[in-house]
Coordinates of C-alpha atoms and ligand atoms in Angstrom, one line a residue:
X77 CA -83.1 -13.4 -27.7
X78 CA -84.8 -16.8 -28.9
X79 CA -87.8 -14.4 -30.9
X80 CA -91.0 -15.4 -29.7
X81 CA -92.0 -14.9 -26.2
X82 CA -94.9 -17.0 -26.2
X83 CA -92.5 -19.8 -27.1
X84 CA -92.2 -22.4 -24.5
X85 CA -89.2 -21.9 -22.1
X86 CA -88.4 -24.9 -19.4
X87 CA -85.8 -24.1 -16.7
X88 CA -84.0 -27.0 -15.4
X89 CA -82.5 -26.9 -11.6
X90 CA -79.8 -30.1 -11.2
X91 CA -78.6 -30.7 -7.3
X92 CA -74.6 -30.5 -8.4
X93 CA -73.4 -33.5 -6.6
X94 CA -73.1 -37.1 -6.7
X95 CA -74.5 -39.0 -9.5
X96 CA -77.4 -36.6 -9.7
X97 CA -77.3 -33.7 -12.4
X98 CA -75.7 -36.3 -15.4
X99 CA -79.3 -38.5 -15.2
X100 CA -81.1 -35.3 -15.3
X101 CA -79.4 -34.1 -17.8
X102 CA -79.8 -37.1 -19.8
X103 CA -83.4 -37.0 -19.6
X104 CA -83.7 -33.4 -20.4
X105 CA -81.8 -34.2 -23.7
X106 CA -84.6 -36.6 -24.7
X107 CA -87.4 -34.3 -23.8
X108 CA -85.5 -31.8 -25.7
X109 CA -85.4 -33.9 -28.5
X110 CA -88.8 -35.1 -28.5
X111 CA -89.8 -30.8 -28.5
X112 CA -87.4 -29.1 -30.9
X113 CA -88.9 -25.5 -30.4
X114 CA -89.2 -25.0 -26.9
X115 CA -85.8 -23.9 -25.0
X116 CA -84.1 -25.4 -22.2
X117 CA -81.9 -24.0 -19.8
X118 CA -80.1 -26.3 -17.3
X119 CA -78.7 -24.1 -14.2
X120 CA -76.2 -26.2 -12.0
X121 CA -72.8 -25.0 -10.2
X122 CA -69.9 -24.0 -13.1
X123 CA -68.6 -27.5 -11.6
X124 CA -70.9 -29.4 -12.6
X125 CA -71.8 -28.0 -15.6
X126 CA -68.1 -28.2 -16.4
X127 CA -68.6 -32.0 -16.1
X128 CA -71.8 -32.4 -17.9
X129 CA -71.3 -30.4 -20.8
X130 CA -67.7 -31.2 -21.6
X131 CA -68.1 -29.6 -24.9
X132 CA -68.7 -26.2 -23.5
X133 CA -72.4 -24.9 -23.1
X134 CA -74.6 -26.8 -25.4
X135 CA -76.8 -24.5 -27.8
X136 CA -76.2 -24.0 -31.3
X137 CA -74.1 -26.6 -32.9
X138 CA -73.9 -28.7 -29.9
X139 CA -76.2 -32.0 -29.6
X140 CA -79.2 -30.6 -28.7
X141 CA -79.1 -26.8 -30.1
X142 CA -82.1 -26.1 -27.5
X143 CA -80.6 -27.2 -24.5
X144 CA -78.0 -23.8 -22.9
X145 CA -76.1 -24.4 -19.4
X146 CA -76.1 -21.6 -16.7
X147 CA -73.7 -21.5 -13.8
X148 CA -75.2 -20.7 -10.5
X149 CA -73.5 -19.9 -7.3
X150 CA -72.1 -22.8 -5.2
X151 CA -72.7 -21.1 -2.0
X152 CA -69.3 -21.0 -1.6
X153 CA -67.4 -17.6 0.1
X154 CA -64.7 -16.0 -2.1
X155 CA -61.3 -18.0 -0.8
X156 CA -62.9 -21.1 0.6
X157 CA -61.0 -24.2 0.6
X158 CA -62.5 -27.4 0.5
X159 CA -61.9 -29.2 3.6
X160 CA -60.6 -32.5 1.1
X161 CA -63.5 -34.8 0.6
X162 CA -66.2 -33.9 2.6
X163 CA -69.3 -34.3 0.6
X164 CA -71.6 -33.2 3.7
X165 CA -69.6 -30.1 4.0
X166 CA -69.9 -28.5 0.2
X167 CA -74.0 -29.6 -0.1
X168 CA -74.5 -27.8 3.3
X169 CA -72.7 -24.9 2.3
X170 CA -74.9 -25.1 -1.5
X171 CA -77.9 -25.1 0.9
X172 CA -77.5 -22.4 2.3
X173 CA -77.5 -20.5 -1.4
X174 CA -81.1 -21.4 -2.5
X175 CA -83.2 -20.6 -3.8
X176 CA -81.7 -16.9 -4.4
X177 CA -78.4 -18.4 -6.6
X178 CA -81.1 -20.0 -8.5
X179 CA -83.4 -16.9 -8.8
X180 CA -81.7 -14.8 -9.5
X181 CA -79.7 -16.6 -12.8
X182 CA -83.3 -17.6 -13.6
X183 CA -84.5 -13.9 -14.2
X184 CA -81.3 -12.6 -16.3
X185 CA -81.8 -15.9 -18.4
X186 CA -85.3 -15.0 -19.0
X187 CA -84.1 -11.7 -20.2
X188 CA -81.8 -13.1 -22.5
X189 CA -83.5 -15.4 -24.2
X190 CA -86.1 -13.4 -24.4
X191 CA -89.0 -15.6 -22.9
X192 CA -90.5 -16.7 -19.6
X193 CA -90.5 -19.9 -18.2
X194 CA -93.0 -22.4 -18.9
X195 CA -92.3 -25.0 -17.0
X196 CA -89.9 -26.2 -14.0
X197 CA -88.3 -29.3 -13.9
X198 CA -85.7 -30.0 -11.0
X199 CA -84.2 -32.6 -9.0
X200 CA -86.4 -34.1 -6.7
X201 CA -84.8 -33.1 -3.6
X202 CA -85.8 -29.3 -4.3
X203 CA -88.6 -28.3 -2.2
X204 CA -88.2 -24.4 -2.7
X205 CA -89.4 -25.1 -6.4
X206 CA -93.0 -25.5 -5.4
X207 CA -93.3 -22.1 -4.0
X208 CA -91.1 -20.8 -7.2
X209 CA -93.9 -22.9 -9.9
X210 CA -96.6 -21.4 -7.6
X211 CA -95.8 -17.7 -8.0
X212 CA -94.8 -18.1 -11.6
X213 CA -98.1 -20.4 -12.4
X214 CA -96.1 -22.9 -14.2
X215 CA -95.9 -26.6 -13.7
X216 CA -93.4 -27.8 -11.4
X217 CA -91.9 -31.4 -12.1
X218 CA -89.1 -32.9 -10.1
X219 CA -87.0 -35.8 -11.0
X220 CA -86.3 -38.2 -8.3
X221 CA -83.0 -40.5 -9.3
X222 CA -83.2 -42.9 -6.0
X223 CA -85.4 -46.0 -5.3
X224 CA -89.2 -45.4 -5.5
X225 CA -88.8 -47.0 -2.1
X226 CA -86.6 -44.5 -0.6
X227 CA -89.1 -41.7 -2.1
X228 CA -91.8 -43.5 -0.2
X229 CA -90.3 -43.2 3.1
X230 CA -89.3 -39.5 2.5
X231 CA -93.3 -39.0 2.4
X232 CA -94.0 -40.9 5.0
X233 CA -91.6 -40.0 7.7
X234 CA -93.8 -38.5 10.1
X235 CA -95.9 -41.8 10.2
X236 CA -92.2 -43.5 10.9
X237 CA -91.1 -41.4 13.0
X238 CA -94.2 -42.4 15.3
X239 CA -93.3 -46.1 15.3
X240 CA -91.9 -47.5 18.3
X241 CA -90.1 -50.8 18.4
X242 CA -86.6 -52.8 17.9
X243 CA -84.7 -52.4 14.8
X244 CA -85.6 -55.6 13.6
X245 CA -89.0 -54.6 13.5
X246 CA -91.2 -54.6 10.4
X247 CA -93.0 -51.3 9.1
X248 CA -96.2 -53.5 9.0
X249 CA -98.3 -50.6 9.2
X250 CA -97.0 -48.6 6.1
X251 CA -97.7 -50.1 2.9
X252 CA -95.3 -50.2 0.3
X253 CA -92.9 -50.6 3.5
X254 CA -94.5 -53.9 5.3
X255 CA -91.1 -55.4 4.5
X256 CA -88.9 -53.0 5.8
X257 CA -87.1 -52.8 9.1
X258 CA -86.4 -50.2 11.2
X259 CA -82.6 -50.8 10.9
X260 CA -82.8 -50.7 7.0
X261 CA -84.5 -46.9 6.8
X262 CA -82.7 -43.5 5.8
X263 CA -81.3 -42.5 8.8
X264 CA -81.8 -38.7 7.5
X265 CA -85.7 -39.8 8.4
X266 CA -85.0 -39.5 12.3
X267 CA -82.8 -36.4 12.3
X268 CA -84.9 -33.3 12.5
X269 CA -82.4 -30.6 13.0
X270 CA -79.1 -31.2 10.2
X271 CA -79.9 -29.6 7.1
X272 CA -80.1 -32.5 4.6
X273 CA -82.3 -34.0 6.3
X274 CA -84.5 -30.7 6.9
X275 CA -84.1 -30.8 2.9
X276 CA -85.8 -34.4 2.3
X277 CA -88.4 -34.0 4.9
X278 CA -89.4 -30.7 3.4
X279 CA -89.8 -32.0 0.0
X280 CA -91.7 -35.1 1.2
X281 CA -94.0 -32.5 2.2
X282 CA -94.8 -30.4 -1.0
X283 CA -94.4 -33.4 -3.6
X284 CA -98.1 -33.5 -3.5
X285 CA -98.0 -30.1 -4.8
X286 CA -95.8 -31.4 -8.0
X287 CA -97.6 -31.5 -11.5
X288 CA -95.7 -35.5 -12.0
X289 CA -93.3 -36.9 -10.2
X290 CA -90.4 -38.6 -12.2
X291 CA -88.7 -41.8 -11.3
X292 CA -85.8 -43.5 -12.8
X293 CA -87.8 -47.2 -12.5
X294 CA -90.0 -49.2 -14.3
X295 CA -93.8 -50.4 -14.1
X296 CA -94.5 -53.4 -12.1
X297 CA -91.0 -53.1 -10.3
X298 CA -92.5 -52.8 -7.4
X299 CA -96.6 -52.5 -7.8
X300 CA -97.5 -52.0 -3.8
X301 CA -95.1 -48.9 -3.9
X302 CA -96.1 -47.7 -7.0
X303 CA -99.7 -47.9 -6.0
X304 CA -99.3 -46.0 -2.8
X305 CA -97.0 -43.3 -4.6
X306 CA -99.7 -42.8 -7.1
X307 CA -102.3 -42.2 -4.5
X308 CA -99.8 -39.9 -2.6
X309 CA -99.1 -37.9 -5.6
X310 CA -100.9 -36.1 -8.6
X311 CA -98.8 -37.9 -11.1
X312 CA -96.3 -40.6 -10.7
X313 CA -94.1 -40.8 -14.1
X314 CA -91.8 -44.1 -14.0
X315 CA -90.0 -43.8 -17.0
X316 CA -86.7 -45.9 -16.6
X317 CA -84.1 -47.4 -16.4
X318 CA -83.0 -43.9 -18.0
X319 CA -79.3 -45.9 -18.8
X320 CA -81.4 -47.4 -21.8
X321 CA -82.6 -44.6 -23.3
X322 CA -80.1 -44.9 -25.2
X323 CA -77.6 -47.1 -23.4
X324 CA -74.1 -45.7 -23.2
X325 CA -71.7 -46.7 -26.0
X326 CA -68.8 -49.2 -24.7
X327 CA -66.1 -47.5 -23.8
X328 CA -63.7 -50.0 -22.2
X329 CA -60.0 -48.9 -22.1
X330 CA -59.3 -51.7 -19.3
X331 CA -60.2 -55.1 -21.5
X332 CA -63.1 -56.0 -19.2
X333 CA -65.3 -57.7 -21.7
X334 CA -62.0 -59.0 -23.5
X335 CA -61.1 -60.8 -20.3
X336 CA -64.8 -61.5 -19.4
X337 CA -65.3 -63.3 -23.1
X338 CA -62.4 -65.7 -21.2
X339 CA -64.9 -66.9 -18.2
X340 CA -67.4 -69.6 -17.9
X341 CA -70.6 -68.6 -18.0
X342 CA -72.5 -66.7 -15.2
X343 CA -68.9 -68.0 -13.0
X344 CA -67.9 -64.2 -12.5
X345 CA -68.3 -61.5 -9.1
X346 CA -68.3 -58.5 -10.4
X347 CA -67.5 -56.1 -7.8
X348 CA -67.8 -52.4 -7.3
X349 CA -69.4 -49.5 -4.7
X350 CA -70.6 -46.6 -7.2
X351 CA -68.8 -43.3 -7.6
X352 CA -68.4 -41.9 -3.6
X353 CA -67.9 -45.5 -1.7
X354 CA -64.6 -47.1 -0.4
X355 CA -65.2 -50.2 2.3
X356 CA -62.6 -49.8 5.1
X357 CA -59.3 -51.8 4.2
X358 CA -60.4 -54.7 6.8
X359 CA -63.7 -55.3 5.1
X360 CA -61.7 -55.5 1.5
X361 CA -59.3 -57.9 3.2
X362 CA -62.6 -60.2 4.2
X363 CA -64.2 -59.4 1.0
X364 CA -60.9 -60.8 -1.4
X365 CA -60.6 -64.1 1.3
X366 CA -64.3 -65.0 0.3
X367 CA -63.9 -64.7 -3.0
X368 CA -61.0 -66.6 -2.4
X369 CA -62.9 -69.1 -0.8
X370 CA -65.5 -69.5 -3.2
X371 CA -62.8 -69.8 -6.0
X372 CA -64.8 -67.6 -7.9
X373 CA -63.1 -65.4 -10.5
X374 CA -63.4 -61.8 -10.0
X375 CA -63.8 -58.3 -11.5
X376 CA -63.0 -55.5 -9.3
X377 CA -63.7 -51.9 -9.6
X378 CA -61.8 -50.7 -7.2
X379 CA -61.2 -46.7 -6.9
X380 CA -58.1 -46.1 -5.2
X381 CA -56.8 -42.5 -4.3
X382 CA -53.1 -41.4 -3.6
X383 CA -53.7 -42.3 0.2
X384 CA -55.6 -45.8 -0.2
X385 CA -53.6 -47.7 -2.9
X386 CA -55.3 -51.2 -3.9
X387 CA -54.3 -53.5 -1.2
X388 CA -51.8 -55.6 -2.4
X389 CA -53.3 -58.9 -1.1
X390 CA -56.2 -58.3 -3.6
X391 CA -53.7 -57.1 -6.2
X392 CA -51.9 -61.0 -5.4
X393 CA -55.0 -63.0 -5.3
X394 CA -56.1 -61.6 -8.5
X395 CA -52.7 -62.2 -10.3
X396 CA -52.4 -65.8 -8.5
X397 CA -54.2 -68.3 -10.9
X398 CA -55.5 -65.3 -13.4
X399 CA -58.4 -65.8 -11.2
X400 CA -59.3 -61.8 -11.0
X401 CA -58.8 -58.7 -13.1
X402 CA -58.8 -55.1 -10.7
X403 CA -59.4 -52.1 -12.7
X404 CA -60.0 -48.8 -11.8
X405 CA -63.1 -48.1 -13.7
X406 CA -65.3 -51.0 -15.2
X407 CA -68.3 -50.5 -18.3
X408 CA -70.3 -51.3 -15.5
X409 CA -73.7 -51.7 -17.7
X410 CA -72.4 -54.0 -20.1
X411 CA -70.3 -55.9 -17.8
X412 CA -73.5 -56.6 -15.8
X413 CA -75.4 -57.9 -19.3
X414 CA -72.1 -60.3 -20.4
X415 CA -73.0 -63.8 -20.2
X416 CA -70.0 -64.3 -17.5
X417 CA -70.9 -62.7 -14.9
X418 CA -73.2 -64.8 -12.3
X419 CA -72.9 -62.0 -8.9
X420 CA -72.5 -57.9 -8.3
X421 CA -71.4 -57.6 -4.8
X422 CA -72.4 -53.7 -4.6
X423 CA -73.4 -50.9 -1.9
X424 CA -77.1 -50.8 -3.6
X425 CA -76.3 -47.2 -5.2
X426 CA -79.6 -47.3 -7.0
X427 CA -78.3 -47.2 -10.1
X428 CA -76.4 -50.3 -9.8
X429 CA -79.2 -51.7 -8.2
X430 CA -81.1 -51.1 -11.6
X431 CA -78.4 -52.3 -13.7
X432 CA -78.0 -55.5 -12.3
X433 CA -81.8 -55.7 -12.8
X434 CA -81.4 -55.2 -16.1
X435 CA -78.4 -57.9 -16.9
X436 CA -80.6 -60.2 -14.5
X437 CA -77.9 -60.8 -12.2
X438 CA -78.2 -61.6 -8.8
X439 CA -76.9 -58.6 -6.3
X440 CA -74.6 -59.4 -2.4
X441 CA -75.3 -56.4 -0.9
X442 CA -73.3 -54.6 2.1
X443 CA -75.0 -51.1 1.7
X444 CA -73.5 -48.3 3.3
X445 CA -75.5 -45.1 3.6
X446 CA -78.8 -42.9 2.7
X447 CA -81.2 -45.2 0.5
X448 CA -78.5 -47.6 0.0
X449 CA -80.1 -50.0 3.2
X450 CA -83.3 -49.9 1.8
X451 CA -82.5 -51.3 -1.4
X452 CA -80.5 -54.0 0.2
X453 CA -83.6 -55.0 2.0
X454 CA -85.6 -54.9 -1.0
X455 CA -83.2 -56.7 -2.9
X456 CA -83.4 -59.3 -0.9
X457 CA -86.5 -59.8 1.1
X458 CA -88.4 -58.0 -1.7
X459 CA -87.4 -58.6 -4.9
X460 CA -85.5 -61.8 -3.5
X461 CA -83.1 -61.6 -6.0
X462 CA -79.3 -61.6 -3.6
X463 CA -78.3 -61.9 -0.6
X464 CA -77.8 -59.2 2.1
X465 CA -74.3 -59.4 4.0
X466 CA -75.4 -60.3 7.4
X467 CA -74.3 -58.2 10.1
X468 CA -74.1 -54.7 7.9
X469 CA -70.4 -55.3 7.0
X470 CA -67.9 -57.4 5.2
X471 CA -66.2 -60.5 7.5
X472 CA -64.8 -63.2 5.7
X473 CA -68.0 -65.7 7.2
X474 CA -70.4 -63.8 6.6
X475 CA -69.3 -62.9 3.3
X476 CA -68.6 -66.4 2.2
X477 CA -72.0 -67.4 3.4
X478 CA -73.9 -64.5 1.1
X479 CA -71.9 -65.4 -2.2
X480 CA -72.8 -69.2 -1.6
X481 CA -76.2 -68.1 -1.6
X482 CA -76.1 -66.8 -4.5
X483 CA -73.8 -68.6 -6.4
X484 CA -74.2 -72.1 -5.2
X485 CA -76.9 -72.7 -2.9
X486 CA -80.5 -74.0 -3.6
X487 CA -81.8 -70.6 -3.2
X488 CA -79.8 -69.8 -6.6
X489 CA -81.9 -70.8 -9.6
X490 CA -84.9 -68.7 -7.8
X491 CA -82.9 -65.7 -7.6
X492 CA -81.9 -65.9 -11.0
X493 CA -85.3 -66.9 -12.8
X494 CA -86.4 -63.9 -10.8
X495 CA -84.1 -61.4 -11.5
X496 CA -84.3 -62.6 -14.9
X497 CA -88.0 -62.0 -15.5
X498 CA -87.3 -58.1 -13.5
X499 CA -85.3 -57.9 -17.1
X500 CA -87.6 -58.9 -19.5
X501 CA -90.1 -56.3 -17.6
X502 CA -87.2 -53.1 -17.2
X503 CA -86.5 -54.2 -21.2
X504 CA -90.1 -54.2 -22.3
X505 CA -90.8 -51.2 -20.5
X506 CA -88.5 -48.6 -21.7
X507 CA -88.1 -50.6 -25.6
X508 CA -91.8 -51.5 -26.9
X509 CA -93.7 -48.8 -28.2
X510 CA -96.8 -49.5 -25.5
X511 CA -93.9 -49.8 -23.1
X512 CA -95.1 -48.7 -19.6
X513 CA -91.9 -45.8 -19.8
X514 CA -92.3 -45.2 -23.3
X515 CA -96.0 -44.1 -22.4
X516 CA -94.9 -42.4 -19.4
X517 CA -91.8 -40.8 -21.4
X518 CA -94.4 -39.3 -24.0
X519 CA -96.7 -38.0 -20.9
X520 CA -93.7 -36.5 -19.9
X521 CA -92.9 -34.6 -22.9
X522 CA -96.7 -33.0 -22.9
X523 CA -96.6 -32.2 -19.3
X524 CA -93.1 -30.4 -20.0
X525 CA -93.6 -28.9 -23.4
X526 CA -97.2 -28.9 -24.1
Ligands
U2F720 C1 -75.5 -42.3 -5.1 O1 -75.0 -43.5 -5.7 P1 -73.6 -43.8 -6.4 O2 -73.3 -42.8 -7.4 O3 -72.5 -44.0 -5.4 O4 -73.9 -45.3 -6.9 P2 -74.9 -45.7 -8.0 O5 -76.3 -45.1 -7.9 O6 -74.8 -47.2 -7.9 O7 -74.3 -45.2 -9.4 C2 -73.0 -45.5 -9.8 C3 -72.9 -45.4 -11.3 O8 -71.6 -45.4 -11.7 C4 -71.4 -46.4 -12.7 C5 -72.5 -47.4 -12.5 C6 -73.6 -46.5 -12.0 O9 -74.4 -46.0 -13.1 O10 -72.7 -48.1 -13.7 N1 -70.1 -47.1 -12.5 C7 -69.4 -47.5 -13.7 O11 -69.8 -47.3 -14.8 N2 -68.2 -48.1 -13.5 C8 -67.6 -48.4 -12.3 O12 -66.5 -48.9 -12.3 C9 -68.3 -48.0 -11.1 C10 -69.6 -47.4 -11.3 C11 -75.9 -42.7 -3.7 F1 -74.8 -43.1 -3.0 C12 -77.0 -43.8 -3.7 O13 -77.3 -44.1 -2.4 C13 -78.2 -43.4 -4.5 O14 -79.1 -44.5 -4.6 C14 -77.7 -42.9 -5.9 C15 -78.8 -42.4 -6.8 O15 -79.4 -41.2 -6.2 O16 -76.7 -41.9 -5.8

């Protein structure tokens, strides 16, 4: 045991997939750092802790001594197999395991460190922690990694769900939304039955209830949402981008920025669809005769698997003319801030969405699920800062149309003075010391720890 039981104890639930419990994580290490003497413990499948803390369990000797990992159950019966990629699947089965696989790790861990919890931070998505802070009269804080958008619409899906019209139609009524279509909302919001979406309409429901509400975006991103968030909630804590607090170090065993030192400037697509997303081989096929067309060199992050290789046209075309370099992993962040590249044609993951934000590039979007249309939307009827492909899906036309948009048309200079000053604000935010996030961050910390 840690000694003092009235020392401050915060237990940290991470949702174990996508690119969810590594940004948690991330912040809890800061918090952790800004409050040496309170203890942390992060619970998350053995999975995903396996992932995050690559060095073993953190504690003593590790980065941040105060910060322990816990394994919790993945829901999982003894002798299940996997049925291969099927995301749905393994987070419905995980589902079905809280809040008991959580609880019950919780009260052992309290035991053996010898204190209570003091606090409860979790991903955003968990409802069930409301009722847990409640009982335990601690502060519950959840962490919310997509668009502050996308959180909006989670709390106001009963209004949208009222709204009658076409799918072209604009959520006039909801502010925050007024530029919005019905096409581009989270299709979980009309689905009242599956359990994900049971999930984020449950916890659009009880984030009222939440001491702050954390969001991995800046001030004066997007001020009408902000505004209605903050009137929606007790405390609304933007305090990103969370990938510069502290950036990641370069790692770059492909010789991106090498090759990218070799390109005009702001001449570059960059190209890639986040950790989970691979377009169809037809739309990749359109995709690499657009770019072909626009004569634009190219960086692709393409993930292949043993049954998808990297089609060989693209592999051709990129060899042809040295015009394109395909790697299977790309230092996304700082190929976004090199001088070279001038386009991110990208699913809208919203941390790419960010990123490009803050290398002040502009975005072609061909989103593909979950928040992911949203941002598109926002991106560029919002923001206006890229083009959205028209029609939901890469053909060669309309492909060819968005990049010359972008990268050519009259609309171009806009989109980049715009998406320019988005990068001055992300960079002001999270780097001066009256920065809107640095404030936020340091509210955080006193929420958390105080
Ligand atoms: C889910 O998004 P994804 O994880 O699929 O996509 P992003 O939010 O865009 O995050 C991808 C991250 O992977 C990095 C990139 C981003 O930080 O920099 N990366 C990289 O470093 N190198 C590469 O070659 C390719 C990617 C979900 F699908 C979205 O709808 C949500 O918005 C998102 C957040 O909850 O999670």
């Amino acid at each position: 045991s840690e000694g003092s039981p009235a020392g401050k104890h915060v237990a940290v639930f991470a949702f174990p997939f996508a690119t969810h419990a590594a940004p948690l994580l991330s912040l809890v290490q800061r918090i952790a750092a800004a409050s040496p003497a309170t203890a942390f413990s992060f619970f998350s499948t053995e999975k995903s802790n396996l992932a995050c803390f690559p060095g073993g369990r953190g504690g003593e000797g590790s980065e941040c001594p105060n910060v322990m990992a816990y394994d919790v159950w993945d829901g999982a019966p003894e002798g299940y197999v996997p049925s291969g990629t099927n995301l749905v699947e393994a987070v419905e089965i995980f589902l079905r395991a809280v809040p008991g696989n959580f609880e019950s790790v919780l009260e052992a861990v309290e035991r053996e460190r010898g204190r209570k919890i003091t606090c409860l931070l979790t991903d955003g998505f968990y409802w069930f922690a409301a009722d847990m802070a409640r009982e335990r009269s601690v502060p519950w804080v959840p962490v919310w990694t997509a668009s502050p958008c996308a959180l909006l619409a989670h709390m106001e899906t009963d209004s949208i769900r009222q709204i009658r019209g076409t799918s072209d139609m604009t959520l006039d009524a909801i502010p925050g939304l007024s530029t919005m279509r019905m096409m581009d909302m989270i299709k979980e919001i009309f689905d009242t039955t599956a359990p994900l979406p049971t999930m984020v309409y449950r916890m659009g429901q009880v984030l009222p209830q939440a001491a702050a509400v954390v969001s991995n975006s800046f001030g004066n991103m997007d001020p009408i949402v902000e505004r209605e968030l903050r009137s929606k909630l007790r405390r609304f804590l933007d305090v990103g981008p969370f990938v510069l607090s502290p950036p990641p170090p370069l790692s770059d065993e492909h010789g991106c920025i090498p090759w990218l030192d070799q390109q005009e400037t702001a001449s570059v697509v960059y190209v890639s669809f986040g950790s989970m997303i691979r377009p169809p081989p037809h739309e990749v096929t359109a995709l690499v005769n657009a770019l072909d067309k626009a004569a634009s060199p190219f960086l692709w992050s393409y993930r292949s698997d043993a049954e998808a290789e990297v089609p060989q046209a693209l592999l051709e075309k990129a060899a042809a003319g040295k015009r394109g370099k395909v790697v299977p992993w790309a230092p996304q962040l700082h190929v976004l801030r090199h001088r070279a590249v001038g386009a991110f044609v990208t699913h809208c993951g919203w941390n790419s969405v960010l990123e490009s934000m803050i290398g002040g590039v502009p975005m072609v979007g061909r989103p593909f699920f979950g928040d992911q249309c949203m941002n598109a939307r926002a991106v560029e009827a919002g923001w206006r800062i890229g083009a959205a492909v028209e029609g939901g899906a890469f053909t060669e036309e309309a492909t060819a149309a968005a990049l010359e948009r972008v990268l050519a048309g009259e609309e171009k200079e806009g989109m980049r003075e715009r998406a320019g000053a988005l990068k001055e604000k992300a960079l002001k935010a999270v780097e001066e010391p009256q920065g809107s996030s640095t404030k936020n961050f340091e509210a955080l910390v006193e929420i958390v720890t105080g």
